[in-house]
Amino acid sequence: MRQTEVSRNTLETRITVRLNLDGSGQGNIASGVPFLDHMLEQIARHGLIDLEVQATGDLHIDAHHTVEDVGITVGQALARALGDKTGLRRYGYAYVPLDEALSRVVIDLSGRPGLEFHVEFRRAVIGAFDVDLIHEFFQGLVNHALVTLHIDNLRGDNAHHQAETVFKAFGRALRMAVEQDPRAGGSIPSTKGSL
């Protein structure tokens, strides 16, 4: 079963993530940051994973610690659920449009953390959400999931659309990468023999 539960408690945040890579796209998200909740629901739905996130944080300061720590905890859960990655496709990619916006996300379940994040948001906030925190979320996820992730927003005039295409494309790319490859014969998808 490729599912797990991870809790992370610090002086700034208390977070529990439940993740099932073989789910049906169900999201149960309560981070205290409504825009982040909306984006995490996109990952669940488009990644066809079941994702539950319960978080409380020092939102009286700002959303930074909560968003970053949710990324870290989702990354830890993803790494644990992937196990030794036997028989997986390993690579995934997706292009997702939303009206005028278009984003491309490419992922490698490489065992090496690396993030290339190329998104020039058209404004600094979406509602009350600081768009800089999207980078922080993905940096935390990448560092703890041990994946290589390239995120490119190719066009867009509306910051909400830009963000939503990024999260939807991430979900779709992740879905592809974590799928079992029937031709792989249960092998590790690397000439090194491990990831």
PDB file of C-alpha atoms in Angstrom:
ATOM      1  CA  MET A   1       0.000   0.000   0.000  1.00  0.00           C
ATOM      2  CA  ARG A   2       1.491   3.299  -1.084  1.00  0.00           C
ATOM      3  CA  GLN A   3      -0.004   5.364   1.682  1.00  0.00           C
ATOM      4  CA  THR A   4       1.375   7.024   4.761  1.00  0.00           C
ATOM      5  CA  GLU A   5       0.804   9.492   7.547  1.00  0.00           C
ATOM      6  CA  VAL A   6       3.415  12.019   8.658  1.00  0.00           C
ATOM      7  CA  SER A   7       3.235  14.545  11.490  1.00  0.00           C
ATOM      8  CA  ARG A   8       5.584  17.486  11.952  1.00  0.00           C
ATOM      9  CA  ASN A   9       5.398  19.615  15.073  1.00  0.00           C
ATOM     10  CA  THR A  10       7.538  22.673  15.729  1.00  0.00           C
ATOM     11  CA  LEU A  11       7.184  25.816  17.808  1.00  0.00           C
ATOM     12  CA  GLU A  12       5.729  27.472  14.682  1.00  0.00           C
ATOM     13  CA  THR A  13       3.446  24.807  13.193  1.00  0.00           C
ATOM     14  CA  ARG A  14       1.681  21.520  13.897  1.00  0.00           C
ATOM     15  CA  ILE A  15       0.955  19.547  10.749  1.00  0.00           C
ATOM     16  CA  THR A  16      -0.381  16.098   9.890  1.00  0.00           C
ATOM     17  CA  VAL A  17      -0.441  14.811   6.315  1.00  0.00           C
ATOM     18  CA  ARG A  18      -2.111  11.611   5.143  1.00  0.00           C
ATOM     19  CA  LEU A  19      -1.299  10.568   1.592  1.00  0.00           C
ATOM     20  CA  ASN A  20      -2.465   7.699  -0.620  1.00  0.00           C
ATOM     21  CA  LEU A  21      -0.775   7.562  -4.027  1.00  0.00           C
ATOM     22  CA  ASP A  22      -3.382   5.081  -5.266  1.00  0.00           C
ATOM     23  CA  GLY A  23      -6.369   7.156  -4.254  1.00  0.00           C
ATOM     24  CA  SER A  24      -9.204   8.663  -6.260  1.00  0.00           C
ATOM     25  CA  GLY A  25      -8.394  12.368  -5.961  1.00  0.00           C
ATOM     26  CA  GLN A  26     -10.018  13.114  -2.629  1.00  0.00           C
ATOM     27  CA  GLY A  27      -8.741  16.168  -0.784  1.00  0.00           C
ATOM     28  CA  ASN A  28      -9.445  17.062   2.833  1.00  0.00           C
ATOM     29  CA  ILE A  29      -7.399  20.182   3.415  1.00  0.00           C
ATOM     30  CA  ALA A  30      -7.430  22.575   6.377  1.00  0.00           C
ATOM     31  CA  SER A  31      -4.193  24.543   6.600  1.00  0.00           C
ATOM     32  CA  GLY A  32      -5.651  27.813   7.832  1.00  0.00           C
ATOM     33  CA  VAL A  33      -4.527  29.406   4.537  1.00  0.00           C
ATOM     34  CA  PRO A  34      -7.536  29.279   2.187  1.00  0.00           C
ATOM     35  CA  PHE A  35      -5.634  29.820  -1.071  1.00  0.00           C
ATOM     36  CA  LEU A  36      -3.151  27.071  -0.168  1.00  0.00           C
ATOM     37  CA  ASP A  37      -6.079  24.760   0.583  1.00  0.00           C
ATOM     38  CA  HIS A  38      -7.485  25.471  -2.885  1.00  0.00           C
ATOM     39  CA  MET A  39      -4.128  24.688  -4.516  1.00  0.00           C
ATOM     40  CA  LEU A  40      -3.600  21.470  -2.547  1.00  0.00           C
ATOM     41  CA  GLU A  41      -7.042  20.326  -3.639  1.00  0.00           C
ATOM     42  CA  GLN A  42      -5.812  20.737  -7.237  1.00  0.00           C
ATOM     43  CA  ILE A  43      -2.871  18.407  -6.521  1.00  0.00           C
ATOM     44  CA  ALA A  44      -5.193  15.775  -5.067  1.00  0.00           C
ATOM     45  CA  ARG A  45      -7.790  15.972  -7.833  1.00  0.00           C
ATOM     46  CA  HIS A  46      -5.427  16.125 -10.784  1.00  0.00           C
ATOM     47  CA  GLY A  47      -2.868  13.758  -9.276  1.00  0.00           C
ATOM     48  CA  LEU A  48      -5.575  11.205  -8.398  1.00  0.00           C
ATOM     49  CA  ILE A  49      -4.080  10.935  -4.938  1.00  0.00           C
ATOM     50  CA  ASP A  50      -5.950  11.136  -1.664  1.00  0.00           C
ATOM     51  CA  LEU A  51      -4.466  13.969   0.371  1.00  0.00           C
ATOM     52  CA  GLU A  52      -5.409  15.072   3.844  1.00  0.00           C
ATOM     53  CA  VAL A  53      -3.655  18.043   5.431  1.00  0.00           C
ATOM     54  CA  GLN A  54      -4.443  19.354   8.897  1.00  0.00           C
ATOM     55  CA  ALA A  55      -2.289  22.285   9.950  1.00  0.00           C
ATOM     56  CA  THR A  56      -2.193  24.995  12.567  1.00  0.00           C
ATOM     57  CA  GLY A  57       0.495  27.630  12.513  1.00  0.00           C
ATOM     58  CA  ASP A  58       1.551  31.070  13.619  1.00  0.00           C
ATOM     59  CA  LEU A  59      -0.747  32.815  11.153  1.00  0.00           C
ATOM     60  CA  HIS A  60      -0.884  35.839  13.467  1.00  0.00           C
ATOM     61  CA  ILE A  61       2.637  36.554  12.135  1.00  0.00           C
ATOM     62  CA  ASP A  62       2.041  35.568   8.509  1.00  0.00           C
ATOM     63  CA  ALA A  63       1.501  32.462   6.383  1.00  0.00           C
ATOM     64  CA  HIS A  64       5.174  31.790   5.599  1.00  0.00           C
ATOM     65  CA  HIS A  65       5.911  29.129   8.225  1.00  0.00           C
ATOM     66  CA  THR A  66       2.642  27.305   7.605  1.00  0.00           C
ATOM     67  CA  VAL A  67       2.991  27.178   3.817  1.00  0.00           C
ATOM     68  CA  GLU A  68       6.653  26.136   3.912  1.00  0.00           C
ATOM     69  CA  ASP A  69       6.084  23.513   6.606  1.00  0.00           C
ATOM     70  CA  VAL A  70       3.098  22.049   4.766  1.00  0.00           C
ATOM     71  CA  GLY A  71       5.403  21.689   1.736  1.00  0.00           C
ATOM     72  CA  ILE A  72       8.017  19.978   3.903  1.00  0.00           C
ATOM     73  CA  THR A  73       5.483  17.580   5.420  1.00  0.00           C
ATOM     74  CA  VAL A  74       3.856  16.720   2.081  1.00  0.00           C
ATOM     75  CA  GLY A  75       7.371  16.057   0.757  1.00  0.00           C
ATOM     76  CA  GLN A  76       8.145  13.745   3.678  1.00  0.00           C
ATOM     77  CA  ALA A  77       4.887  11.873   3.132  1.00  0.00           C
ATOM     78  CA  LEU A  78       5.571  11.555  -0.587  1.00  0.00           C
ATOM     79  CA  ALA A  79       9.069  10.157   0.022  1.00  0.00           C
ATOM     80  CA  ARG A  80       7.740   7.606   2.490  1.00  0.00           C
ATOM     81  CA  ALA A  81       4.822   6.538   0.256  1.00  0.00           C
ATOM     82  CA  LEU A  82       7.140   6.039  -2.742  1.00  0.00           C
ATOM     83  CA  GLY A  83       9.270   3.510  -0.866  1.00  0.00           C
ATOM     84  CA  ASP A  84      12.159   2.203  -2.982  1.00  0.00           C
ATOM     85  CA  LYS A  85      10.369   3.267  -6.213  1.00  0.00           C
ATOM     86  CA  THR A  86      10.387  -0.223  -7.666  1.00  0.00           C
ATOM     87  CA  GLY A  87       8.442  -0.444 -10.917  1.00  0.00           C
ATOM     88  CA  LEU A  88       7.547   3.243 -11.143  1.00  0.00           C
ATOM     89  CA  ARG A  89       7.648   5.316 -14.305  1.00  0.00           C
ATOM     90  CA  ARG A  90       9.909   7.783 -12.406  1.00  0.00           C
ATOM     91  CA  TYR A  91       9.414  10.703 -14.824  1.00  0.00           C
ATOM     92  CA  GLY A  92       6.289  12.742 -15.335  1.00  0.00           C
ATOM     93  CA  TYR A  93       5.301  15.920 -17.123  1.00  0.00           C
ATOM     94  CA  ALA A  94       2.215  17.982 -17.830  1.00  0.00           C
ATOM     95  CA  TYR A  95       1.147  21.118 -19.627  1.00  0.00           C
ATOM     96  CA  VAL A  96      -1.970  22.718 -18.160  1.00  0.00           C
ATOM     97  CA  PRO A  97      -3.826  25.765 -19.502  1.00  0.00           C
ATOM     98  CA  LEU A  98      -6.367  27.919 -17.723  1.00  0.00           C
ATOM     99  CA  ASP A  99      -7.758  30.591 -20.000  1.00  0.00           C
ATOM    100  CA  GLU A 100      -4.747  32.778 -20.919  1.00  0.00           C
ATOM    101  CA  ALA A 101      -2.299  30.997 -18.584  1.00  0.00           C
ATOM    102  CA  LEU A 102      -0.194  27.955 -19.452  1.00  0.00           C
ATOM    103  CA  SER A 103       2.262  26.101 -17.229  1.00  0.00           C
ATOM    104  CA  ARG A 104       4.586  23.145 -17.706  1.00  0.00           C
ATOM    105  CA  VAL A 105       5.796  20.938 -14.855  1.00  0.00           C
ATOM    106  CA  VAL A 106       8.343  18.134 -15.206  1.00  0.00           C
ATOM    107  CA  ILE A 107       9.274  15.820 -12.329  1.00  0.00           C
ATOM    108  CA  ASP A 108      11.930  13.172 -11.790  1.00  0.00           C
ATOM    109  CA  LEU A 109      11.676  10.937  -8.720  1.00  0.00           C
ATOM    110  CA  SER A 110      15.460  11.064  -8.756  1.00  0.00           C
ATOM    111  CA  GLY A 111      16.392  10.827  -5.079  1.00  0.00           C
ATOM    112  CA  ARG A 112      18.084  14.211  -5.508  1.00  0.00           C
ATOM    113  CA  PRO A 113      16.409  17.473  -4.502  1.00  0.00           C
ATOM    114  CA  GLY A 114      16.419  20.137  -7.188  1.00  0.00           C
ATOM    115  CA  LEU A 115      13.971  22.912  -8.013  1.00  0.00           C
ATOM    116  CA  GLU A 116      13.881  25.129 -11.081  1.00  0.00           C
ATOM    117  CA  PHE A 117      11.030  27.582 -10.526  1.00  0.00           C
ATOM    118  CA  HIS A 118      10.337  30.046 -13.323  1.00  0.00           C
ATOM    119  CA  VAL A 119       7.113  31.882 -12.632  1.00  0.00           C
ATOM    120  CA  GLU A 120       6.821  35.649 -12.983  1.00  0.00           C
ATOM    121  CA  PHE A 121       3.564  36.412 -11.245  1.00  0.00           C
ATOM    122  CA  ARG A 122       1.657  39.428 -12.552  1.00  0.00           C
ATOM    123  CA  ARG A 123       0.967  40.639  -9.023  1.00  0.00           C
ATOM    124  CA  ALA A 124       2.426  40.066  -5.571  1.00  0.00           C
ATOM    125  CA  VAL A 125      -0.695  38.828  -3.810  1.00  0.00           C
ATOM    126  CA  ILE A 126      -3.712  36.706  -4.688  1.00  0.00           C
ATOM    127  CA  GLY A 127      -6.379  37.871  -2.274  1.00  0.00           C
ATOM    128  CA  ALA A 128      -4.330  37.932   0.929  1.00  0.00           C
ATOM    129  CA  PHE A 129      -1.885  35.237  -0.246  1.00  0.00           C
ATOM    130  CA  ASP A 130       1.743  36.242  -0.921  1.00  0.00           C
ATOM    131  CA  VAL A 131       2.728  34.574  -4.209  1.00  0.00           C
ATOM    132  CA  ASP A 132       6.356  34.204  -3.012  1.00  0.00           C
ATOM    133  CA  LEU A 133       5.080  31.436  -0.755  1.00  0.00           C
ATOM    134  CA  ILE A 134       4.376  29.196  -3.747  1.00  0.00           C
ATOM    135  CA  HIS A 135       8.124  28.895  -4.308  1.00  0.00           C
ATOM    136  CA  GLU A 136       8.597  28.199  -0.592  1.00  0.00           C
ATOM    137  CA  PHE A 137       6.007  25.419  -0.704  1.00  0.00           C
ATOM    138  CA  PHE A 138       7.663  23.672  -3.623  1.00  0.00           C
ATOM    139  CA  GLN A 139      11.171  24.162  -2.221  1.00  0.00           C
ATOM    140  CA  GLY A 140      10.127  22.469   1.010  1.00  0.00           C
ATOM    141  CA  LEU A 141       8.434  19.653  -0.893  1.00  0.00           C
ATOM    142  CA  VAL A 142      11.399  19.055  -3.198  1.00  0.00           C
ATOM    143  CA  ASN A 143      13.945  19.067  -0.366  1.00  0.00           C
ATOM    144  CA  HIS A 144      12.075  16.413   1.585  1.00  0.00           C
ATOM    145  CA  ALA A 145      10.573  14.309  -1.216  1.00  0.00           C
ATOM    146  CA  LEU A 146      14.040  14.158  -2.841  1.00  0.00           C
ATOM    147  CA  VAL A 147      12.742  14.892  -6.325  1.00  0.00           C
ATOM    148  CA  THR A 148      13.890  17.072  -9.188  1.00  0.00           C
ATOM    149  CA  LEU A 149      11.163  19.493 -10.233  1.00  0.00           C
ATOM    150  CA  HIS A 150      11.029  21.998 -13.093  1.00  0.00           C
ATOM    151  CA  ILE A 151       8.162  24.490 -13.005  1.00  0.00           C
ATOM    152  CA  ASP A 152       7.681  26.931 -15.873  1.00  0.00           C
ATOM    153  CA  ASN A 153       4.783  29.298 -16.335  1.00  0.00           C
ATOM    154  CA  LEU A 154       4.924  29.838 -20.083  1.00  0.00           C
ATOM    155  CA  ARG A 155       2.332  32.612 -20.207  1.00  0.00           C
ATOM    156  CA  GLY A 156      -0.350  34.238 -18.143  1.00  0.00           C
ATOM    157  CA  ASP A 157      -1.787  37.610 -17.171  1.00  0.00           C
ATOM    158  CA  ASN A 158      -3.849  36.594 -14.144  1.00  0.00           C
ATOM    159  CA  ALA A 159      -1.838  35.538 -11.073  1.00  0.00           C
ATOM    160  CA  HIS A 160      -4.574  33.200  -9.834  1.00  0.00           C
ATOM    161  CA  HIS A 161      -4.619  31.442 -13.197  1.00  0.00           C
ATOM    162  CA  GLN A 162      -0.812  31.241 -13.209  1.00  0.00           C
ATOM    163  CA  ALA A 163      -0.760  29.631  -9.767  1.00  0.00           C
ATOM    164  CA  GLU A 164      -3.593  27.239 -10.496  1.00  0.00           C
ATOM    165  CA  THR A 165      -1.990  25.966 -13.707  1.00  0.00           C
ATOM    166  CA  VAL A 166       1.237  25.308 -11.762  1.00  0.00           C
ATOM    167  CA  PHE A 167      -0.496  23.222  -9.088  1.00  0.00           C
ATOM    168  CA  LYS A 168      -2.708  21.347 -11.551  1.00  0.00           C
ATOM    169  CA  ALA A 169       0.300  20.564 -13.756  1.00  0.00           C
ATOM    170  CA  PHE A 170       2.259  19.402 -10.709  1.00  0.00           C
ATOM    171  CA  GLY A 171      -0.561  17.025  -9.795  1.00  0.00           C
ATOM    172  CA  ARG A 172      -0.723  15.657 -13.346  1.00  0.00           C
ATOM    173  CA  ALA A 173       3.060  15.237 -13.611  1.00  0.00           C
ATOM    174  CA  LEU A 174       3.201  13.531 -10.219  1.00  0.00           C
ATOM    175  CA  ARG A 175       0.395  11.185 -11.251  1.00  0.00           C
ATOM    176  CA  MET A 176       2.397  10.108 -14.306  1.00  0.00           C
ATOM    177  CA  ALA A 177       5.665   9.664 -12.404  1.00  0.00           C
ATOM    178  CA  VAL A 178       4.253   7.522  -9.584  1.00  0.00           C
ATOM    179  CA  GLU A 179       2.308   5.175 -11.877  1.00  0.00           C
ATOM    180  CA  GLN A 180       3.420   1.579 -12.010  1.00  0.00           C
ATOM    181  CA  ASP A 181       5.096   0.788 -15.334  1.00  0.00           C
ATOM    182  CA  PRO A 182       3.905  -2.660 -16.459  1.00  0.00           C
ATOM    183  CA  ARG A 183       6.912  -3.023 -18.779  1.00  0.00           C
ATOM    184  CA  ALA A 184       9.432  -2.338 -15.989  1.00  0.00           C
ATOM    185  CA  GLY A 185       9.021  -5.802 -14.511  1.00  0.00           C
ATOM    186  CA  GLY A 186       9.343  -4.558 -10.942  1.00  0.00           C
ATOM    187  CA  SER A 187      12.790  -3.087 -11.512  1.00  0.00           C
ATOM    188  CA  ILE A 188      14.205   0.167 -10.186  1.00  0.00           C
ATOM    189  CA  PRO A 189      14.003   2.788 -12.972  1.00  0.00           C
ATOM    190  CA  SER A 190      17.729   3.632 -12.896  1.00  0.00           C
ATOM    191  CA  THR A 191      20.910   2.132 -14.320  1.00  0.00           C
ATOM    192  CA  LYS A 192      22.399   2.625 -10.838  1.00  0.00           C
ATOM    193  CA  GLY A 193      19.958   0.119  -9.388  1.00  0.00           C
ATOM    194  CA  SER A 194      18.617   2.540  -6.768  1.00  0.00           C
ATOM    195  CA  LEU A 195      17.051   5.960  -6.520  1.00  0.00           C
TER     196      LEU A 195
END
